[in-house]
mmCIF file of C-alpha atoms and ligand atoms in Angstrom:
data_model
loop_
_atom_site.group_PDB
_atom_site.id
_atom_site.type_symbol
_atom_site.label_atom_id
_atom_site.label_comp_id
_atom_site.label_asym_id
_atom_site.label_seq_id
_atom_site.Cartn_x
_atom_site.Cartn_y
_atom_site.Cartn_z
ATOM 1 C CA MET C 1 20.673 9.680 -85.113
ATOM 2 C CA ASP C 2 19.762 13.112 -83.769
ATOM 3 C CA GLY C 3 21.223 12.027 -80.027
ATOM 4 C CA THR C 4 18.260 11.824 -78.533
ATOM 5 C CA HIS C 5 18.103 8.173 -77.784
ATOM 6 C CA VAL C 6 14.888 6.618 -76.583
ATOM 7 C CA GLU C 7 15.769 3.326 -75.200
ATOM 8 C CA THR C 8 13.686 0.507 -76.483
ATOM 9 C CA ARG C 9 15.498 -2.607 -75.670
ATOM 10 C CA ASP C 10 14.369 -4.139 -78.588
ATOM 11 C CA HIS C 11 17.979 -4.927 -79.826
ATOM 12 C CA LEU C 12 19.006 -6.639 -76.793
ATOM 13 C CA VAL C 13 19.089 -10.222 -76.880
ATOM 14 C CA HIS C 14 17.203 -11.253 -73.386
ATOM 15 C CA ASN C 15 19.534 -13.621 -71.992
ATOM 16 C CA TYR C 16 19.328 -12.033 -69.087
ATOM 17 C CA ALA C 17 16.263 -10.735 -66.752
ATOM 18 C CA PRO C 18 18.356 -8.196 -64.476
ATOM 19 C CA LEU C 19 16.537 -6.630 -61.609
ATOM 20 C CA PRO C 20 14.956 -3.301 -62.999
ATOM 21 C CA VAL C 21 17.578 -0.793 -61.825
ATOM 22 C CA THR C 22 19.879 0.857 -64.350
ATOM 23 C CA VAL C 23 23.359 1.492 -63.243
ATOM 24 C CA ALA C 24 24.921 4.956 -64.377
ATOM 25 C CA HIS C 25 27.761 5.116 -61.731
ATOM 26 C CA GLY C 26 29.903 3.280 -59.236
ATOM 27 C CA GLU C 27 32.052 3.930 -56.097
ATOM 28 C CA GLY C 28 33.336 1.825 -53.652
ATOM 29 C CA SER C 29 30.362 -0.153 -52.413
ATOM 30 C CA TRP C 30 27.729 2.190 -53.729
ATOM 31 C CA VAL C 31 25.811 2.400 -56.966
ATOM 32 C CA THR C 32 23.663 5.285 -58.261
ATOM 33 C CA ASP C 33 21.305 4.837 -61.165
ATOM 34 C CA THR C 34 19.640 7.027 -63.930
ATOM 35 C CA ASP C 35 17.306 8.826 -61.499
ATOM 36 C CA GLY C 36 19.982 9.305 -59.065
ATOM 37 C CA ARG C 37 19.116 6.706 -56.613
ATOM 38 C CA ARG C 38 21.624 4.947 -54.662
ATOM 39 C CA TYR C 39 22.160 1.541 -53.716
ATOM 40 C CA LEU C 40 24.318 -0.396 -51.506
ATOM 41 C CA ASP C 41 26.094 -3.375 -53.935
ATOM 42 C CA LEU C 42 25.895 -6.645 -52.374
ATOM 43 C CA LEU C 43 26.256 -8.680 -55.162
ATOM 44 C CA SER C 44 29.707 -7.224 -56.107
ATOM 45 C CA GLY C 45 29.502 -8.497 -59.808
ATOM 46 C CA TYR C 46 29.428 -12.090 -58.456
ATOM 47 C CA SER C 47 32.713 -11.097 -56.438
ATOM 48 C CA ALA C 48 34.608 -9.297 -59.883
ATOM 49 C CA LEU C 49 34.180 -6.499 -57.770
ATOM 50 C CA ASN C 50 35.981 -7.614 -54.813
ATOM 51 C CA PHE C 51 37.438 -4.287 -54.147
ATOM 52 C CA GLY C 52 34.502 -2.346 -54.866
ATOM 53 C CA HIS C 53 33.524 0.182 -57.726
ATOM 54 C CA ARG C 54 36.247 1.979 -59.446
ATOM 55 C CA HIS C 55 38.610 1.380 -56.778
ATOM 56 C CA PRO C 56 41.551 4.256 -56.929
ATOM 57 C CA THR C 57 44.522 2.366 -57.029
ATOM 58 C CA LEU C 58 43.166 -0.073 -59.987
ATOM 59 C CA VAL C 59 41.585 2.826 -61.699
ATOM 60 C CA ALA C 60 45.206 4.124 -61.659
ATOM 61 C CA ALA C 61 47.107 1.354 -62.742
ATOM 62 C CA ALA C 62 44.469 1.089 -65.681
ATOM 63 C CA VAL C 63 44.768 4.787 -66.700
ATOM 64 C CA GLU C 64 48.713 4.636 -66.438
ATOM 65 C CA GLN C 65 48.836 1.842 -68.683
ATOM 66 C CA LEU C 66 46.286 3.541 -71.026
ATOM 67 C CA GLY C 67 48.817 5.733 -71.588
ATOM 68 C CA ARG C 68 51.675 3.413 -72.436
ATOM 69 C CA VAL C 69 50.334 0.369 -74.545
ATOM 70 C CA THR C 70 47.214 -1.520 -74.312
ATOM 71 C CA LEU C 71 47.486 -4.519 -76.547
ATOM 72 C CA THR C 72 50.473 -6.469 -78.487
ATOM 73 C CA SER C 73 48.994 -9.791 -78.846
ATOM 74 C CA ARG C 74 51.135 -12.932 -77.889
ATOM 75 C CA ALA C 75 52.864 -12.346 -81.175
ATOM 76 C CA PHE C 76 55.113 -9.911 -79.491
ATOM 77 C CA ASP C 77 56.101 -9.853 -75.491
ATOM 78 C CA ASN C 78 54.914 -6.785 -73.449
ATOM 79 C CA ASP C 79 56.834 -5.667 -70.422
ATOM 80 C CA GLN C 80 53.566 -6.210 -68.153
ATOM 81 C CA LEU C 81 53.117 -10.318 -68.740
ATOM 82 C CA GLY C 82 56.304 -11.316 -67.134
ATOM 83 C CA PRO C 83 55.999 -9.416 -63.920
ATOM 84 C CA PHE C 84 52.324 -10.185 -63.760
ATOM 85 C CA ALA C 85 53.161 -13.936 -64.232
ATOM 86 C CA ASP C 86 55.955 -14.066 -61.429
ATOM 87 C CA GLU C 87 53.766 -11.940 -58.977
ATOM 88 C CA LEU C 88 50.529 -13.957 -59.313
ATOM 89 C CA CYS C 89 52.660 -17.193 -58.973
ATOM 90 C CA ALA C 90 54.288 -15.627 -55.883
ATOM 91 C CA LEU C 91 51.190 -14.529 -54.369
ATOM 92 C CA VAL C 92 49.418 -18.212 -54.931
ATOM 93 C CA GLY C 93 52.549 -20.473 -55.096
ATOM 94 C CA ASP C 94 52.800 -21.172 -51.738
ATOM 95 C CA SER C 95 48.775 -22.672 -51.526
ATOM 96 C CA LEU C 96 50.017 -25.166 -54.656
ATOM 97 C CA ALA C 97 50.753 -28.572 -54.437
ATOM 98 C CA LEU C 98 54.500 -27.747 -56.388
ATOM 99 C CA GLU C 99 56.209 -30.785 -55.021
ATOM 100 C CA GLY C 100 59.442 -31.200 -57.600
ATOM 101 C CA THR C 101 58.132 -28.399 -59.591
ATOM 102 C CA HIS C 102 57.535 -24.653 -59.501
ATOM 103 C CA ALA C 103 54.313 -22.264 -60.222
ATOM 104 C CA ALA C 104 53.382 -21.336 -63.643
ATOM 105 C CA MET C 105 50.490 -19.205 -65.060
ATOM 106 C CA LEU C 106 48.580 -18.912 -68.534
ATOM 107 C CA PRO C 107 46.772 -15.829 -68.599
ATOM 108 C CA MET C 108 43.015 -15.944 -70.274
ATOM 109 C CA ASN C 109 40.044 -13.437 -70.230
ATOM 110 C CA THR C 110 37.078 -15.107 -68.856
ATOM 111 C CA GLY C 111 36.585 -17.364 -66.479
ATOM 112 C CA ALA C 112 34.813 -19.925 -68.888
ATOM 113 C CA GLU C 113 37.999 -19.316 -70.863
ATOM 114 C CA ALA C 114 40.383 -20.679 -67.658
ATOM 115 C CA VAL C 115 38.184 -23.479 -67.219
ATOM 116 C CA GLU C 116 38.513 -24.568 -70.745
ATOM 117 C CA THR C 117 42.201 -24.072 -70.362
ATOM 118 C CA ALA C 118 42.556 -26.244 -67.038
ATOM 119 C CA VAL C 119 40.217 -28.811 -69.097
ATOM 120 C CA LYS C 120 42.422 -28.774 -72.153
ATOM 121 C CA ALA C 121 45.530 -29.152 -69.561
ATOM 122 C CA VAL C 122 44.555 -32.321 -67.604
ATOM 123 C CA ARG C 123 43.362 -33.774 -71.121
ATOM 124 C CA LYS C 124 46.646 -33.210 -72.934
ATOM 125 C CA TRP C 125 48.550 -34.451 -69.741
ATOM 126 C CA GLY C 126 46.719 -37.532 -69.203
ATOM 127 C CA HIS C 127 47.160 -38.203 -73.281
ATOM 128 C CA ARG C 128 50.707 -37.620 -72.724
ATOM 129 C CA ARG C 129 50.316 -40.544 -70.036
ATOM 130 C CA GLY C 130 48.898 -42.728 -72.623
ATOM 131 C CA ILE C 131 45.363 -42.150 -71.639
ATOM 132 C CA ALA C 132 43.607 -42.168 -74.781
ATOM 133 C CA GLU C 133 40.077 -40.795 -73.950
ATOM 134 C CA PRO C 134 40.212 -39.060 -70.495
ATOM 135 C CA THR C 135 37.754 -38.737 -67.832
ATOM 136 C CA ILE C 136 37.379 -35.521 -65.442
ATOM 137 C CA ILE C 137 35.286 -35.761 -62.281
ATOM 138 C CA VAL C 138 33.079 -33.041 -61.793
ATOM 139 C CA ALA C 139 30.723 -32.318 -58.951
ATOM 140 C CA ARG C 140 26.762 -32.134 -59.198
ATOM 141 C CA ASP C 141 25.194 -28.708 -59.136
ATOM 142 C CA ASN C 142 28.620 -27.125 -60.446
ATOM 143 C CA PHE C 143 28.948 -23.825 -62.048
ATOM 144 C CA HIS C 144 32.125 -23.046 -64.232
ATOM 145 C CA GLY C 145 30.705 -21.189 -66.920
ATOM 146 C CA ARG C 146 28.768 -21.270 -70.110
ATOM 147 C CA THR C 147 31.034 -22.439 -73.093
ATOM 148 C CA THR C 148 29.662 -25.911 -75.036
ATOM 149 C CA THR C 149 32.431 -28.043 -73.170
ATOM 150 C CA VAL C 150 31.626 -26.393 -69.976
ATOM 151 C CA VAL C 151 27.964 -26.854 -70.074
ATOM 152 C CA SER C 152 28.661 -30.246 -71.255
ATOM 153 C CA PHE C 153 29.452 -30.969 -67.443
ATOM 154 C CA SER C 154 26.366 -28.657 -65.758
ATOM 155 C CA THR C 155 23.465 -30.784 -64.346
ATOM 156 C CA ASP C 156 21.514 -27.429 -64.710
ATOM 157 C CA ASP C 157 19.096 -28.314 -67.520
ATOM 158 C CA GLU C 158 18.157 -24.735 -68.226
ATOM 159 C CA ALA C 159 22.011 -24.114 -68.855
ATOM 160 C CA ARG C 160 22.119 -26.811 -70.783
ATOM 161 C CA GLU C 161 18.969 -27.213 -73.093
ATOM 162 C CA GLY C 162 19.154 -27.238 -76.848
ATOM 163 C CA TYR C 163 23.042 -26.781 -76.682
ATOM 164 C CA GLY C 164 23.630 -30.486 -77.470
ATOM 165 C CA PRO C 165 25.809 -32.606 -78.547
ATOM 166 C CA PHE C 166 27.865 -32.075 -75.845
ATOM 167 C CA THR C 167 31.843 -32.799 -75.079
ATOM 168 C CA PRO C 168 32.200 -36.637 -73.549
ATOM 169 C CA GLY C 169 34.653 -37.169 -70.804
ATOM 170 C CA PHE C 170 33.101 -36.068 -67.831
ATOM 171 C CA ARG C 171 31.634 -38.075 -64.694
ATOM 172 C CA VAL C 172 29.306 -36.173 -62.143
ATOM 173 C CA VAL C 173 29.355 -37.052 -58.510
ATOM 174 C CA PRO C 174 27.371 -35.366 -55.894
ATOM 175 C CA TYR C 175 29.112 -32.561 -54.437
ATOM 176 C CA GLY C 176 30.960 -33.266 -50.825
ATOM 177 C CA ASP C 177 30.906 -36.997 -51.237
ATOM 178 C CA ALA C 178 34.482 -37.966 -50.999
ATOM 179 C CA GLU C 179 33.560 -41.633 -51.508
ATOM 180 C CA ALA C 180 31.646 -41.136 -54.589
ATOM 181 C CA VAL C 181 34.766 -39.247 -56.061
ATOM 182 C CA ALA C 182 36.844 -42.515 -55.066
ATOM 183 C CA ALA C 183 34.552 -44.983 -56.518
ATOM 184 C CA ALA C 184 34.402 -42.504 -59.626
ATOM 185 C CA VAL C 185 38.278 -42.765 -60.465
ATOM 186 C CA ASP C 186 38.895 -45.650 -63.035
ATOM 187 C CA GLU C 187 42.325 -46.059 -65.224
ATOM 188 C CA THR C 188 40.975 -43.101 -67.640
ATOM 189 C CA THR C 189 40.471 -40.434 -64.874
ATOM 190 C CA VAL C 190 43.049 -37.481 -65.115
ATOM 191 C CA ALA C 191 41.522 -34.919 -62.940
ATOM 192 C CA VAL C 192 39.019 -33.637 -60.239
ATOM 193 C CA LEU C 193 37.477 -30.122 -61.072
ATOM 194 C CA MET C 194 35.643 -28.561 -58.425
ATOM 195 C CA GLU C 195 34.350 -25.067 -57.071
ATOM 196 C CA PRO C 196 35.889 -25.090 -53.159
ATOM 197 C CA ILE C 197 32.498 -23.543 -52.473
ATOM 198 C CA GLN C 198 29.867 -23.663 -54.923
ATOM 199 C CA GLY C 199 28.894 -20.537 -55.561
ATOM 200 C CA GLU C 200 26.066 -20.393 -58.267
ATOM 201 C CA ALA C 201 24.540 -23.317 -56.335
ATOM 202 C CA GLY C 202 23.867 -20.928 -53.132
ATOM 203 C CA VAL C 203 27.437 -20.583 -51.836
ATOM 204 C CA VAL C 204 27.468 -24.264 -50.643
ATOM 205 C CA VAL C 205 30.177 -25.260 -48.275
ATOM 206 C CA PRO C 206 31.444 -28.791 -48.431
ATOM 207 C CA PRO C 207 31.492 -30.952 -45.397
ATOM 208 C CA PRO C 208 34.498 -30.802 -43.072
ATOM 209 C CA GLY C 209 37.454 -32.974 -44.509
ATOM 210 C CA PHE C 210 35.999 -32.858 -48.225
ATOM 211 C CA TRP C 211 38.738 -31.083 -49.717
ATOM 212 C CA ALA C 212 41.575 -32.611 -47.637
ATOM 213 C CA SER C 213 40.037 -35.986 -49.051
ATOM 214 C CA LEU C 214 39.938 -34.921 -52.333
ATOM 215 C CA ARG C 215 43.651 -34.305 -52.174
ATOM 216 C CA THR C 216 43.986 -37.927 -50.730
ATOM 217 C CA VAL C 217 41.908 -39.565 -53.499
ATOM 218 C CA CYS C 218 43.848 -37.339 -55.956
ATOM 219 C CA ASP C 219 47.175 -38.450 -54.412
ATOM 220 C CA ASP C 220 46.182 -42.064 -54.237
ATOM 221 C CA ALA C 221 45.002 -42.096 -57.934
ATOM 222 C CA GLY C 222 47.907 -40.080 -59.236
ATOM 223 C CA ILE C 223 45.790 -37.693 -60.682
ATOM 224 C CA LEU C 224 45.335 -33.807 -60.584
ATOM 225 C CA LEU C 225 42.931 -31.978 -57.797
ATOM 226 C CA VAL C 226 42.049 -28.839 -59.923
ATOM 227 C CA ALA C 227 40.402 -26.079 -57.768
ATOM 228 C CA ASP C 228 37.823 -23.460 -59.404
ATOM 229 C CA GLU C 229 38.537 -20.269 -57.615
ATOM 230 C CA ILE C 230 37.227 -18.068 -59.941
ATOM 231 C CA GLN C 231 34.301 -16.987 -57.837
ATOM 232 C CA SER C 232 35.831 -18.228 -54.414
ATOM 233 C CA GLY C 233 39.409 -16.928 -54.816
ATOM 234 C CA LEU C 234 41.331 -13.802 -54.114
ATOM 235 C CA GLY C 235 39.970 -12.735 -50.892
ATOM 236 C CA ARG C 236 36.513 -13.212 -50.888
ATOM 237 C CA THR C 237 36.447 -15.945 -47.932
ATOM 238 C CA GLY C 238 39.261 -14.296 -45.927
ATOM 239 C CA THR C 239 42.149 -16.163 -47.458
ATOM 240 C CA THR C 240 43.969 -15.743 -50.690
ATOM 241 C CA LEU C 241 42.334 -18.941 -52.176
ATOM 242 C CA ALA C 242 39.353 -20.608 -50.267
ATOM 243 C CA CYS C 243 41.187 -24.211 -50.527
ATOM 244 C CA GLU C 244 43.653 -22.299 -48.051
ATOM 245 C CA LEU C 245 40.577 -22.939 -45.429
ATOM 246 C CA TRP C 246 41.138 -26.391 -45.235
ATOM 247 C CA ASN C 247 45.075 -25.997 -45.991
ATOM 248 C CA VAL C 248 44.722 -28.122 -49.125
ATOM 249 C CA ARG C 249 46.865 -27.550 -52.324
ATOM 250 C CA PRO C 250 45.633 -28.040 -55.616
ATOM 251 C CA ASP C 251 47.830 -28.658 -58.416
ATOM 252 C CA LEU C 252 45.772 -26.023 -60.690
ATOM 253 C CA VAL C 253 43.656 -23.386 -59.857
ATOM 254 C CA THR C 254 41.516 -21.318 -62.346
ATOM 255 C CA LEU C 255 40.971 -17.674 -61.335
ATOM 256 C CA GLY C 256 39.387 -14.957 -63.013
ATOM 257 C CA LYS C 257 36.560 -12.439 -61.910
ATOM 258 C CA ALA C 258 38.203 -10.042 -59.583
ATOM 259 C CA LEU C 259 41.816 -10.564 -60.945
ATOM 260 C CA GLY C 260 40.381 -7.881 -63.270
ATOM 261 C CA GLY C 261 39.760 -5.562 -60.442
ATOM 262 C CA GLY C 262 36.317 -5.067 -61.862
ATOM 263 C CA ILE C 263 37.306 -3.188 -64.889
ATOM 264 C CA LEU C 264 38.031 -5.553 -67.312
ATOM 265 C CA PRO C 265 38.110 -9.448 -67.951
ATOM 266 C CA VAL C 266 41.499 -11.223 -66.633
ATOM 267 C CA SER C 267 41.378 -14.829 -65.922
ATOM 268 C CA ALA C 268 44.136 -17.192 -65.530
ATOM 269 C CA VAL C 269 45.354 -20.914 -64.734
ATOM 270 C CA VAL C 270 47.835 -20.961 -62.208
ATOM 271 C CA GLY C 271 49.888 -24.228 -61.252
ATOM 272 C CA ARG C 272 52.575 -26.766 -61.315
ATOM 273 C CA SER C 273 54.450 -26.169 -64.697
ATOM 274 C CA ASP C 274 55.121 -29.862 -65.101
ATOM 275 C CA VAL C 275 51.741 -29.738 -65.771
ATOM 276 C CA LEU C 276 50.899 -26.656 -67.522
ATOM 277 C CA ASP C 277 54.121 -27.365 -69.840
ATOM 278 C CA VAL C 278 51.661 -29.501 -71.784
ATOM 279 C CA PHE C 279 51.046 -26.262 -73.771
ATOM 280 C CA THR C 280 53.853 -25.219 -76.273
ATOM 281 C CA PRO C 281 53.687 -22.386 -78.911
ATOM 282 C CA GLY C 282 50.565 -23.094 -81.328
ATOM 283 C CA THR C 283 48.488 -25.499 -79.041
ATOM 284 C CA HIS C 284 46.649 -22.980 -77.440
ATOM 285 C CA GLY C 285 45.977 -19.009 -76.858
ATOM 286 C CA SER C 286 44.112 -16.095 -76.929
ATOM 287 C CA THR C 287 44.396 -12.465 -78.426
ATOM 288 C CA PHE C 288 43.534 -10.678 -75.604
ATOM 289 C CA GLY C 289 44.975 -13.245 -73.208
ATOM 290 C CA GLY C 290 48.088 -11.366 -71.262
ATOM 291 C CA ASN C 291 47.429 -8.190 -72.846
ATOM 292 C CA PRO C 292 49.370 -5.203 -71.252
ATOM 293 C CA LEU C 293 46.357 -3.441 -69.642
ATOM 294 C CA ALA C 294 44.936 -6.487 -68.118
ATOM 295 C CA CYS C 295 48.241 -7.185 -66.851
ATOM 296 C CA ALA C 296 48.577 -4.036 -65.425
ATOM 297 C CA VAL C 297 45.297 -4.037 -63.430
ATOM 298 C CA GLY C 298 46.106 -7.845 -62.580
ATOM 299 C CA ARG C 299 49.465 -6.687 -60.952
ATOM 300 C CA ALA C 300 47.776 -4.021 -59.246
ATOM 301 C CA VAL C 301 45.437 -6.277 -57.918
ATOM 302 C CA VAL C 302 47.878 -8.608 -56.676
ATOM 303 C CA ARG C 303 49.852 -5.875 -55.017
ATOM 304 C CA LEU C 304 46.689 -5.282 -53.030
ATOM 305 C CA LEU C 305 46.280 -8.648 -52.031
ATOM 306 C CA ASP C 306 50.122 -8.924 -51.042
ATOM 307 C CA THR C 307 49.818 -7.780 -47.671
ATOM 308 C CA GLY C 308 47.075 -9.762 -46.411
ATOM 309 C CA GLU C 309 45.198 -7.117 -45.193
ATOM 310 C CA VAL C 310 42.241 -7.372 -47.619
ATOM 311 C CA GLN C 311 41.862 -11.122 -46.450
ATOM 312 C CA GLU C 312 42.213 -10.446 -42.978
ATOM 313 C CA ARG C 313 39.225 -7.754 -43.419
ATOM 314 C CA ALA C 314 37.174 -10.269 -45.573
ATOM 315 C CA ALA C 315 37.754 -12.826 -42.630
ATOM 316 C CA GLU C 316 36.559 -10.188 -39.611
ATOM 317 C CA LEU C 317 33.797 -8.533 -41.360
ATOM 318 C CA GLY C 318 32.730 -12.113 -42.652
ATOM 319 C CA ASP C 319 32.571 -13.486 -39.304
ATOM 320 C CA HIS C 320 30.191 -10.141 -38.555
ATOM 321 C CA LEU C 321 28.189 -11.035 -41.609
ATOM 322 C CA GLN C 322 27.476 -14.718 -40.797
ATOM 323 C CA LEU C 323 27.005 -13.748 -37.098
ATOM 324 C CA ARG C 324 24.126 -11.053 -38.039
ATOM 325 C CA LEU C 325 22.594 -13.767 -40.620
ATOM 326 C CA ASP C 326 22.555 -16.377 -37.839
ATOM 327 C CA GLU C 327 20.308 -14.048 -35.855
ATOM 328 C CA MET C 328 18.100 -13.818 -38.681
ATOM 329 C CA VAL C 329 17.775 -17.637 -38.797
ATOM 330 C CA GLU C 330 17.342 -17.745 -35.001
ATOM 331 C CA SER C 331 14.278 -15.205 -35.542
ATOM 332 C CA GLU C 332 12.970 -17.150 -38.423
ATOM 333 C CA LEU C 333 13.245 -14.459 -41.012
ATOM 334 C CA LEU C 334 15.727 -16.412 -42.666
ATOM 335 C CA THR C 335 15.730 -20.605 -42.869
ATOM 336 C CA GLU C 336 19.432 -21.185 -43.435
ATOM 337 C CA VAL C 337 22.721 -19.875 -44.018
ATOM 338 C CA ARG C 338 25.701 -21.073 -45.487
ATOM 339 C CA GLY C 339 29.083 -19.122 -46.191
ATOM 340 C CA ALA C 340 32.726 -18.372 -45.721
ATOM 341 C CA GLY C 341 34.021 -14.818 -45.422
ATOM 342 C CA LEU C 342 32.116 -12.124 -47.025
ATOM 343 C CA TRP C 343 30.374 -14.822 -49.108
ATOM 344 C CA ALA C 344 26.756 -15.953 -47.895
ATOM 345 C CA GLY C 345 23.682 -17.897 -49.428
ATOM 346 C CA VAL C 346 20.617 -17.064 -47.377
ATOM 347 C CA ASP C 347 17.068 -19.510 -47.924
ATOM 348 C CA LEU C 348 13.873 -17.647 -47.589
ATOM 349 C CA PRO C 349 11.001 -18.789 -45.772
ATOM 350 C CA PRO C 350 8.071 -19.970 -47.994
ATOM 351 C CA THR C 351 6.380 -16.830 -47.257
ATOM 352 C CA TRP C 352 8.705 -15.128 -50.049
ATOM 353 C CA GLU C 353 7.369 -16.771 -53.690
ATOM 354 C CA SER C 354 10.949 -16.330 -55.197
ATOM 355 C CA GLY C 355 14.617 -14.871 -54.153
ATOM 356 C CA ARG C 356 13.765 -12.490 -56.964
ATOM 357 C CA GLU C 357 10.541 -11.263 -55.240
ATOM 358 C CA LEU C 358 12.820 -10.249 -51.845
ATOM 359 C CA CYS C 359 15.472 -8.589 -54.140
ATOM 360 C CA LEU C 360 12.817 -6.381 -55.614
ATOM 361 C CA ALA C 361 11.890 -5.159 -52.341
ATOM 362 C CA LEU C 362 15.448 -4.940 -51.517
ATOM 363 C CA ARG C 363 16.014 -2.974 -54.567
ATOM 364 C CA ASP C 364 13.234 -0.703 -52.833
ATOM 365 C CA ALA C 365 15.053 -0.267 -50.163
ATOM 366 C CA GLY C 366 18.283 0.972 -51.836
ATOM 367 C CA VAL C 367 19.867 -2.678 -51.822
ATOM 368 C CA LEU C 368 21.217 -4.610 -54.812
ATOM 369 C CA ALA C 369 21.217 -8.767 -54.277
ATOM 370 C CA LYS C 370 20.921 -11.384 -56.660
ATOM 371 C CA ASP C 371 18.901 -14.667 -56.212
ATOM 372 C CA THR C 372 19.928 -18.036 -57.491
ATOM 373 C CA HIS C 373 18.026 -20.888 -57.751
ATOM 374 C CA GLY C 374 14.262 -20.432 -56.150
ATOM 375 C CA THR C 375 14.269 -18.764 -52.963
ATOM 376 C CA THR C 376 18.262 -18.245 -52.244
ATOM 377 C CA ILE C 377 19.903 -15.196 -52.212
ATOM 378 C CA ARG C 378 23.549 -14.662 -52.589
ATOM 379 C CA LEU C 379 25.419 -11.921 -50.835
ATOM 380 C CA ALA C 380 28.941 -10.914 -51.657
ATOM 381 C CA PRO C 381 29.598 -7.438 -50.543
ATOM 382 C CA PRO C 382 32.808 -5.901 -51.821
ATOM 383 C CA LEU C 383 35.698 -6.769 -49.626
ATOM 384 C CA THR C 384 36.333 -2.838 -49.004
ATOM 385 C CA ILE C 385 32.894 -2.264 -47.236
ATOM 386 C CA THR C 386 32.957 -0.527 -44.492
ATOM 387 C CA LEU C 387 31.447 -1.960 -41.136
ATOM 388 C CA ASP C 388 28.484 0.702 -41.225
ATOM 389 C CA ASP C 389 27.916 0.315 -44.713
ATOM 390 C CA LEU C 390 27.869 -3.587 -43.912
ATOM 391 C CA ASP C 391 25.636 -2.864 -40.908
ATOM 392 C CA LEU C 392 23.262 -0.937 -42.963
ATOM 393 C CA GLY C 393 22.847 -3.245 -45.592
ATOM 394 C CA LEU C 394 22.055 -6.217 -43.069
ATOM 395 C CA ASP C 395 19.635 -3.843 -41.415
ATOM 396 C CA ARG C 396 17.745 -3.098 -44.461
ATOM 397 C CA LEU C 397 17.763 -6.960 -45.258
ATOM 398 C CA ARG C 398 16.266 -7.743 -41.880
ATOM 399 C CA ASP C 399 13.440 -4.964 -42.228
ATOM 400 C CA VAL C 400 12.722 -6.182 -45.557
ATOM 401 C CA LEU C 401 12.275 -9.927 -44.257
ATOM 402 C CA ALA C 402 9.953 -8.570 -41.242
ATOM 403 C CA THR C 403 7.847 -7.384 -43.742
ATOM 404 C CA ARG C 404 6.084 -10.896 -44.202
HETATM 405 C C1 PLP P 1 33.551 -20.852 -59.930
HETATM 406 C C2 PLP P 1 32.948 -20.265 -61.339
HETATM 407 N N1 PLP P 1 34.047 -20.571 -62.694
HETATM 408 C C3 PLP P 1 33.826 -19.701 -64.076
HETATM 409 C C4 PLP P 1 32.648 -19.019 -63.712
HETATM 410 C C5 PLP P 1 32.446 -18.553 -65.455
HETATM 411 O O1 PLP P 1 33.374 -17.037 -65.277
HETATM 412 P P1 PLP P 1 32.799 -15.849 -66.761
HETATM 413 O O2 PLP P 1 31.360 -15.842 -66.354
HETATM 414 O O3 PLP P 1 33.959 -14.995 -66.126
HETATM 415 O O4 PLP P 1 33.291 -17.038 -67.955
HETATM 416 C C6 PLP P 1 32.003 -18.475 -62.560
HETATM 417 C C7 PLP P 1 31.079 -17.546 -62.859
HETATM 418 O O5 PLP P 1 30.137 -17.226 -61.982
HETATM 419 C C8 PLP P 1 31.939 -19.053 -61.797
HETATM 420 O O6 PLP P 1 31.316 -18.696 -60.348
#
């Protein structure tokens, strides 16, 4: 190696087909590529960058912790983990169903690991109640991650093909159909696990009353309600948890993505301690889960959300986003828009061959967004975006759409 590295991409496995833009720098809502071109980031790392790129408070927390200690493993305790657990539980505790118990959290790293942890928790909880083969009810078109067990209950052929045999114990029902959920419950059912709003499916908002009905179904059956808030949570919808939009309190929530402030992977299961207490020493864990660097950043994220200002901003700017997208539907530049807070899924008219085609045109206009499933685009700007930047991004979207 003489230091003049010619990039070939021959040594990278192609499990992604990224838009052709190579980011070299990021700050706030903007990234700069290797040629010095600037782009407005309207994807925010699928909500992992809710606070934008390199938020100064989060970077400062990381740098401070880098100067102290970064990893202990759970073989030893560290001075960041306990406070992180207390502070995260204080942030979301009021939004959980905690009757007769208190909130607890179990730290992991990626979102998929948090979902795996929730699956293990509710299964073990079921076994303790004498259910030998526990089942979990999940939604069609769900997205909960990429591990073997998680894709076992995916309904996306591409995500599953070639990965069998799959983990049994999941029952799939249509998303948004509470009657189908009730009908799927039997004596083996231990939990309902769903996204409050389906992100990967195209920001699909369930019909009014759906989550309240899920709560009732779970209460009537004496089973657990688990909300995967990995993409919807931590301010994205204008509330700390998306479930707060409907005043529904789940028993467990999975958090991830933005919990790591866009700096490192941090995830957690948070919920009823009388459920999470099924985990005892040796029964579950992770070398990196709860490491002091992750906890220090997670604590800084919790502090940013603690005052409610970020959530309020997301709600206000979100109303503006939805209003402007509605205008684009009215002028037939888009066929449909769905969303909550600073999060929207927009469907393109048939003049566009694919969502990717639009994303390429947007890239040329200096805006980064990502297609999901055919002709749907997901918009999730940083919650810290300015109104001017949001309008600039939406102006560019409108202008690109108007070229067809
Ligand atoms: C709702 C939801 N759950 C879980 C995951 C998986 O998270 P990760 O990619 O960090 O494993 C995602 C990722 O997009 C998600 O949107």
